Tab-separated table of N, CA and C in Angstrom:
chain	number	residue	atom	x	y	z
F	488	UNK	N	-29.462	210.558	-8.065
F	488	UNK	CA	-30.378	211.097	-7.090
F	488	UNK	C	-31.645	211.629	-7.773
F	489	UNK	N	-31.594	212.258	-9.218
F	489	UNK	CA	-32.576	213.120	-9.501
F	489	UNK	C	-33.646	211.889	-10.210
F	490	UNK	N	-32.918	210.585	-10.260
F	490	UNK	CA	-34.375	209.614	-10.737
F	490	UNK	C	-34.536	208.859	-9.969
F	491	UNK	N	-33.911	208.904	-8.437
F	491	UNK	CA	-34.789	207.930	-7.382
F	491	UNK	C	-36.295	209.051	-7.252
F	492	UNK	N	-35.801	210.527	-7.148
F	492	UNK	CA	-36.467	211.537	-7.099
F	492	UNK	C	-37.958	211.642	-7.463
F	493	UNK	N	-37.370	211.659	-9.080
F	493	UNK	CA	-38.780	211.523	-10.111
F	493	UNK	C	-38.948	209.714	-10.004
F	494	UNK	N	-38.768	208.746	-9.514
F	494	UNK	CA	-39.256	207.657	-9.182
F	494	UNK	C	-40.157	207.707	-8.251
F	495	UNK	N	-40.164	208.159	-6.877
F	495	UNK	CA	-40.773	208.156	-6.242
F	495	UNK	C	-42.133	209.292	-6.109
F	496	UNK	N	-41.614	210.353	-6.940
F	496	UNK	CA	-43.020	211.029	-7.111
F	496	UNK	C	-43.845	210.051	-7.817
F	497	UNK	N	-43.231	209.593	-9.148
F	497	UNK	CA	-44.069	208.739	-10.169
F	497	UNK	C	-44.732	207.812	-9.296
F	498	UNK	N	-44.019	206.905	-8.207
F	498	UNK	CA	-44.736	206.099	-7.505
F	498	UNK	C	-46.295	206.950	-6.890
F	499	UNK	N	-45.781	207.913	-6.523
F	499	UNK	CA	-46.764	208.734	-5.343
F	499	UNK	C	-47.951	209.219	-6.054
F	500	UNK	N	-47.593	209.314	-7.586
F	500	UNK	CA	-48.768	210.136	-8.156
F	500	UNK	C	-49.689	208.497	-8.557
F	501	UNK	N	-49.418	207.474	-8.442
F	501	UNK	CA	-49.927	206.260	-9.175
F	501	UNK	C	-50.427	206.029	-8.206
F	502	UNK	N	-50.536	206.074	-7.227
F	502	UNK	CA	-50.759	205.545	-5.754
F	502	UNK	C	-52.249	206.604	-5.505
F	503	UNK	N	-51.524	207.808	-5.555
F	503	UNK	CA	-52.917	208.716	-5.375
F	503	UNK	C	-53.890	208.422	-6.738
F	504	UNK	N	-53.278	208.170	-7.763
F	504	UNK	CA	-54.227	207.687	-8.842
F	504	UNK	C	-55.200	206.463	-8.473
F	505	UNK	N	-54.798	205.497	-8.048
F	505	UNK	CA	-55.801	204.321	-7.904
F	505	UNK	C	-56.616	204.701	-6.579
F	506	UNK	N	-56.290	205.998	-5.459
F	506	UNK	CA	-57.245	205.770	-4.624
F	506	UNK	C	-58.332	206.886	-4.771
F	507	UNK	N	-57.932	207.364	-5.708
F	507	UNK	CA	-59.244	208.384	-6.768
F	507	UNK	C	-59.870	207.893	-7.365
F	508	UNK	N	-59.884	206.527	-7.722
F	508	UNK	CA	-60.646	205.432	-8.796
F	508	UNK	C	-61.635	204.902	-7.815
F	509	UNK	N	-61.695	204.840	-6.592
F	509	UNK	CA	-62.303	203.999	-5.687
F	509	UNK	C	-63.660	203.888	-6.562
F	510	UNK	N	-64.198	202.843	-6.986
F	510	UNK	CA	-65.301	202.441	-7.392
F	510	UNK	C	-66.948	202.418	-6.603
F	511	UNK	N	-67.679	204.045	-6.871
F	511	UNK	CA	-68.575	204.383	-6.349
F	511	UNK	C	-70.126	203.389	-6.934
F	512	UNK	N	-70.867	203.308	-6.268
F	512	UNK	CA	-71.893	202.293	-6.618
F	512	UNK	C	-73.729	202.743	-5.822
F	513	UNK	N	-74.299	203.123	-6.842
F	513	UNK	CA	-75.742	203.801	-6.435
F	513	UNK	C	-76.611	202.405	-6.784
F	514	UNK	N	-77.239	202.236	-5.295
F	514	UNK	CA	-78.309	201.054	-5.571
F	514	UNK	C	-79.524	201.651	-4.755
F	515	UNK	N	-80.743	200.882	-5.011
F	515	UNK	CA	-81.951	201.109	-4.072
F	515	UNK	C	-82.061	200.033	-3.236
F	516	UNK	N	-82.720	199.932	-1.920
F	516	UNK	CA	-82.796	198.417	-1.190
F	516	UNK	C	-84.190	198.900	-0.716
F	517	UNK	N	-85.309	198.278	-0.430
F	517	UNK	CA	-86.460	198.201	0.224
F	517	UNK	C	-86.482	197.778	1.400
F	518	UNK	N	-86.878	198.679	2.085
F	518	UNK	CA	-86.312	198.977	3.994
F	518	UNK	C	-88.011	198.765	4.525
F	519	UNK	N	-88.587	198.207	5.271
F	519	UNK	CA	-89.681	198.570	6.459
F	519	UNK	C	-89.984	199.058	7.145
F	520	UNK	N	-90.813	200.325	7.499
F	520	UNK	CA	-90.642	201.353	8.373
F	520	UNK	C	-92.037	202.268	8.007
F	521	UNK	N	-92.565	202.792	8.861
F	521	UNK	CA	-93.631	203.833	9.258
F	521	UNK	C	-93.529	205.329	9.152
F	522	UNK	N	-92.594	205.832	9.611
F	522	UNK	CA	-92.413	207.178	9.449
F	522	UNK	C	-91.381	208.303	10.134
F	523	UNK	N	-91.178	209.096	10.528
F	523	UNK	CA	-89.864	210.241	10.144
F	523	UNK	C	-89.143	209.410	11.436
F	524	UNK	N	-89.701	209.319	12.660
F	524	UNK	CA	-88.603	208.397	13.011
F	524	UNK	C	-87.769	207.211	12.589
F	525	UNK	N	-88.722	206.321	12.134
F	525	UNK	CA	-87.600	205.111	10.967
F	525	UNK	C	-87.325	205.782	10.088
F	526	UNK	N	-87.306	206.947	9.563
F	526	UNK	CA	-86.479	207.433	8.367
F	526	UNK	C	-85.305	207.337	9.243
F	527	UNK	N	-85.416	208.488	10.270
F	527	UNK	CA	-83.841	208.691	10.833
F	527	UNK	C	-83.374	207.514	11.066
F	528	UNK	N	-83.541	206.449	11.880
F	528	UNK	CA	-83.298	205.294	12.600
F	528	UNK	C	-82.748	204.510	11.295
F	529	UNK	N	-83.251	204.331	10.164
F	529	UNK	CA	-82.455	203.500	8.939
F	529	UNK	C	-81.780	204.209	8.407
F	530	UNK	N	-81.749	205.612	8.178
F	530	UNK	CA	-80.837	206.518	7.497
F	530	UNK	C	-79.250	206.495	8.303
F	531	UNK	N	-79.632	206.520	9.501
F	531	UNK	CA	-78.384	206.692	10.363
F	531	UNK	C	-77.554	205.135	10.421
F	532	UNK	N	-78.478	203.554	10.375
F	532	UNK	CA	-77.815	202.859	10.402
F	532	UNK	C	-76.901	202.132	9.012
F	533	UNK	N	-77.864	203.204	8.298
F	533	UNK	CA	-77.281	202.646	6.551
F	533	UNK	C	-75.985	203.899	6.413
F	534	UNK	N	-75.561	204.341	7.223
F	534	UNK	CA	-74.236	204.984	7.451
F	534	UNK	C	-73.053	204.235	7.987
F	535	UNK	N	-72.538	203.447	7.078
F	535	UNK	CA	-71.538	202.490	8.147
F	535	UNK	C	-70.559	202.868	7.166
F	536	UNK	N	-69.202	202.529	7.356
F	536	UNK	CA	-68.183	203.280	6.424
F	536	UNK	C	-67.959	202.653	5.259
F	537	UNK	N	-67.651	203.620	4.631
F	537	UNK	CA	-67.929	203.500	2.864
F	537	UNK	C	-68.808	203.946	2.280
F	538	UNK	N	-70.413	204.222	2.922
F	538	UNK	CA	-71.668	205.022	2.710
F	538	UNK	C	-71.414	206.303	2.315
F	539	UNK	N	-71.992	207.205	1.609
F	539	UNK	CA	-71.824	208.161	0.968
F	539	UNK	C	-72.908	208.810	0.829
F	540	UNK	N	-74.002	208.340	1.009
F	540	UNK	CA	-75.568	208.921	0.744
F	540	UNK	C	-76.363	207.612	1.204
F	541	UNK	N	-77.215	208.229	2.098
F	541	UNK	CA	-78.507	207.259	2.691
F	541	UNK	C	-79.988	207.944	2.485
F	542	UNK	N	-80.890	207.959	1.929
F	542	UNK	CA	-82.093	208.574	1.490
F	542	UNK	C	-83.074	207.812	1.591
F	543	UNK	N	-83.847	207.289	2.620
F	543	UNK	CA	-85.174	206.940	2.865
F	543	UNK	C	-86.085	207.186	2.700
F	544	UNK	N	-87.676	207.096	1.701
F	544	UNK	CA	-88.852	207.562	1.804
F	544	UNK	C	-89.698	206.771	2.270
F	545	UNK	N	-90.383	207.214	3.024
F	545	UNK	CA	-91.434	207.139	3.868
F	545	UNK	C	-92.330	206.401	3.123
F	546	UNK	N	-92.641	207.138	1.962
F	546	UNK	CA	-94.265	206.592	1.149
F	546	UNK	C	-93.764	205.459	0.164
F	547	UNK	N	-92.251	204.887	-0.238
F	547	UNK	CA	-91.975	204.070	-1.458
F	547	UNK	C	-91.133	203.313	-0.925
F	548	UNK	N	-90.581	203.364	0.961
F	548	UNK	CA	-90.177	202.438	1.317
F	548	UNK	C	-88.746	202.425	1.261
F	549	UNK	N	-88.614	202.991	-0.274
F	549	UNK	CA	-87.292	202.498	-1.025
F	549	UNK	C	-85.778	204.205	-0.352
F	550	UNK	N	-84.824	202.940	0.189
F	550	UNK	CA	-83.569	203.536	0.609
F	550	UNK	C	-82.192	203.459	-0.486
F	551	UNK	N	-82.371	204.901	-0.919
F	551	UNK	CA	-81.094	205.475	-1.959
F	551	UNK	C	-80.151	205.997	-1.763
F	552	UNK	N	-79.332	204.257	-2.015
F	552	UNK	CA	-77.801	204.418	-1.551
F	552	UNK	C	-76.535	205.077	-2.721
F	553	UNK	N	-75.424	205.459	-1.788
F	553	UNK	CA	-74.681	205.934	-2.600
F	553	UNK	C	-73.343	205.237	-1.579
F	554	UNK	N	-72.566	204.597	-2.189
F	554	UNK	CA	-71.504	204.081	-1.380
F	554	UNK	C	-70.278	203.355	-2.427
F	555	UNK	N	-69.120	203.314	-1.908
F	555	UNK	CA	-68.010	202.783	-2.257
F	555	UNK	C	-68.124	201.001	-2.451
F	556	UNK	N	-67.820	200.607	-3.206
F	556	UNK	CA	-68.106	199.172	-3.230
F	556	UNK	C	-66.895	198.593	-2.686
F	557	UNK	N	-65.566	199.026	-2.772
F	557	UNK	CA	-64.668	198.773	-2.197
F	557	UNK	C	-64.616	198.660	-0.362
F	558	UNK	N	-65.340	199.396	-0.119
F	558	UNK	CA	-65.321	199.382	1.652
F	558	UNK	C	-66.415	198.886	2.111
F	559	UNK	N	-67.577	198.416	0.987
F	559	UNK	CA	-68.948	197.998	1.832
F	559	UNK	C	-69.212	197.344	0.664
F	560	UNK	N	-70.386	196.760	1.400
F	560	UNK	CA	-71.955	196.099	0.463
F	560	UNK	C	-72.753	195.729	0.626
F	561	UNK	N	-73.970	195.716	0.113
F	561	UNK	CA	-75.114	195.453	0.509
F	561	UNK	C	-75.413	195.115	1.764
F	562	UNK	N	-75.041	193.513	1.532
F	562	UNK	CA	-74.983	192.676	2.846
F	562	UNK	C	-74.738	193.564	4.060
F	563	UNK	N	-73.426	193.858	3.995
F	563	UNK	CA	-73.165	194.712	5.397
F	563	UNK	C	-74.440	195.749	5.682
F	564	UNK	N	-75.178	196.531	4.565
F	564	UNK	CA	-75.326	197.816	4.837
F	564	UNK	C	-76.953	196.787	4.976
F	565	UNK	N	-77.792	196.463	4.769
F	565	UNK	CA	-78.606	195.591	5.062
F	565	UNK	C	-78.363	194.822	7.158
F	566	UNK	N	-77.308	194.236	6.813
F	566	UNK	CA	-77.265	193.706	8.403
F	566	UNK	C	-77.597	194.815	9.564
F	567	UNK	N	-76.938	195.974	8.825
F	567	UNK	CA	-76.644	196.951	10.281
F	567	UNK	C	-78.196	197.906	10.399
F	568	UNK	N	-79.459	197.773	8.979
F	568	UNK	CA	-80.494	198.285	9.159
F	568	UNK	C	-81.494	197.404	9.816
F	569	UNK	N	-80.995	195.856	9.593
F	569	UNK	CA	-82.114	194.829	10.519
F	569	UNK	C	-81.281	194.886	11.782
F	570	UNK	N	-80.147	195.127	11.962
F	570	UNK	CA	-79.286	195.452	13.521
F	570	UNK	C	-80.635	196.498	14.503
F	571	UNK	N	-80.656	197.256	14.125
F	571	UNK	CA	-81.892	198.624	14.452
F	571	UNK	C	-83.185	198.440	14.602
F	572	UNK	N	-83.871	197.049	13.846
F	572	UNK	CA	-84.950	196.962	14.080
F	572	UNK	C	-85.894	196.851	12.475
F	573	UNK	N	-85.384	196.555	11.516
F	573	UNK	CA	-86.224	197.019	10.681
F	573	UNK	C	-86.073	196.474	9.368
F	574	UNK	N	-86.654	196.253	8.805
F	574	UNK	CA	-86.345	194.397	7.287
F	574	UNK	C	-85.907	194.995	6.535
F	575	UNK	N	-85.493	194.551	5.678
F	575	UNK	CA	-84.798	194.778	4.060
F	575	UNK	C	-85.576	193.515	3.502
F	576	UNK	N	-85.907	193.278	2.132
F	576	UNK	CA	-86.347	192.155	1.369
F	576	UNK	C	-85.588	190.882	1.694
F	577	UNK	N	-84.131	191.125	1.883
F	577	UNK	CA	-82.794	190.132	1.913
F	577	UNK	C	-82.879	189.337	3.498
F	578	UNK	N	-82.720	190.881	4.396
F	578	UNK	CA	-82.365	190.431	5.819
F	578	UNK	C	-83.168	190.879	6.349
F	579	UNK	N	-83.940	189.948	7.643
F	579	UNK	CA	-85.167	190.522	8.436
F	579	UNK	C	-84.336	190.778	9.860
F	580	UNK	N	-84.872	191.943	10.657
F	580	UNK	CA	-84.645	191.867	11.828
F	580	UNK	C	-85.280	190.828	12.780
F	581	UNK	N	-84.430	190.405	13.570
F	581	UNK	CA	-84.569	189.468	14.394
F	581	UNK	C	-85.911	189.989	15.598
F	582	UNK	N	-86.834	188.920	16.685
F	582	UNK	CA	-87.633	189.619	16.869
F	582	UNK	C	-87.165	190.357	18.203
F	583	UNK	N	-86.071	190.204	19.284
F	583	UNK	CA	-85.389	190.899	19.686
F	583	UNK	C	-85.376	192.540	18.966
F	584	UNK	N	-84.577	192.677	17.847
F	584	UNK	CA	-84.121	193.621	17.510
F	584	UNK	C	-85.489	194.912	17.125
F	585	UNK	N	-86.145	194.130	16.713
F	585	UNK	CA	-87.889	194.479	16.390
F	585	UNK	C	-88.310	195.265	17.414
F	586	UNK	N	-88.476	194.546	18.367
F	586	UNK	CA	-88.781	194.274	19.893
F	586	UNK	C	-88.222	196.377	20.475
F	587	UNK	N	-86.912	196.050	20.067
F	587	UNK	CA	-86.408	197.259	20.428
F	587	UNK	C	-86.981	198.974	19.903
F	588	UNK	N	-87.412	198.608	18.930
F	588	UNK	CA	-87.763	200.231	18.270
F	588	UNK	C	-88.987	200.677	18.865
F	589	UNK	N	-89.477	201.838	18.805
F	589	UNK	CA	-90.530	202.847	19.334
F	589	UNK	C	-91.808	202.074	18.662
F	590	UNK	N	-92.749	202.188	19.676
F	590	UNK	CA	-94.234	201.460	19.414
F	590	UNK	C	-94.826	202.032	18.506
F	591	UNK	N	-94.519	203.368	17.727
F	591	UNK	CA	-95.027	203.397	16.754
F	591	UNK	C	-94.705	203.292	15.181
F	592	UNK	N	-93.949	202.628	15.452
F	592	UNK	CA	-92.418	202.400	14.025
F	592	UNK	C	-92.520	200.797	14.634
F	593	UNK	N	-93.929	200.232	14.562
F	593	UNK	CA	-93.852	198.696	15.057
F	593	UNK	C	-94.388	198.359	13.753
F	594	UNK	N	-93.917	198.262	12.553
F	594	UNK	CA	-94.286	198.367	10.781
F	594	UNK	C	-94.839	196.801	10.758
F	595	UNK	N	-94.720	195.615	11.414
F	595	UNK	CA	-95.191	194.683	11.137
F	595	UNK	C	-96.561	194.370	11.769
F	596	UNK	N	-96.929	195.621	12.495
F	596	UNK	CA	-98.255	195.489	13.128
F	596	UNK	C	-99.152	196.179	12.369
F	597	UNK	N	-98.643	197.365	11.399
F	597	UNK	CA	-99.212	197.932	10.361
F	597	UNK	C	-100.102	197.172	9.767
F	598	UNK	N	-100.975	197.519	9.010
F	598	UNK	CA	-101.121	197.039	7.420
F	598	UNK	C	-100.700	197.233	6.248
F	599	UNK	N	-100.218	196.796	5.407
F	599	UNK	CA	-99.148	196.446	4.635
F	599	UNK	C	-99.579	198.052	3.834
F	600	UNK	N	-98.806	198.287	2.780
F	600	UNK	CA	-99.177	199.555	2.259
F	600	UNK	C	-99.174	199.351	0.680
């Protein structure tokens, strides 16, 4: 009995060991957008699970991710910011999806910056 015992802790502590390893992954992606409203509007859609940190600036464009590579990636976290309305270098929003955001977060009517 006392080494099915210590077997199954040993199992339990190996188990919680590999899901403490989860492999965290900091990248930048270049997002399209005008100002504090597309901050929120890409910040909130670059939250899909596995995300860990979403950080948008306004003046460099550039969105600083912090996420699990195991539960996400790029791709996904890219689809769900052109989902909202708004490009990544990779994936453009469709002009539907464009179509949808506030007339003044209309970044392709801008001039480029």
């Amino acid at each position: 009995m006392k080494k099915l015992f210590f077997t199954a802790i040993g199992f339990m502590a190996f188990s919680f060991g590999i899901q403490a390893q989860s492999p965290v992954v900091t990248d930048t992606l270049w997002v399209n957008g005008v100002c504090g409203m597309c901050e929120e509007r890409i910040e909130n859609a670059a939250y899909i699970p596995g995300v860990k940190k979403a950080d948008w600036n306004v003046d460099t464009h550039q969105l600083v991710l912090i996420y699990k590579s195991d539960k996400t990636n790029l791709t996904e976290i890219q689809e769900s910011i052109a989902a909202v309305g708004h490009d990544t270098r990779d994936i453009k929003a469709t002009a539907e999806q464009y179509a949808q955001i506030h007339h003044c977060c209309k970044y392709r009517d801008h001039a480029p910056h």
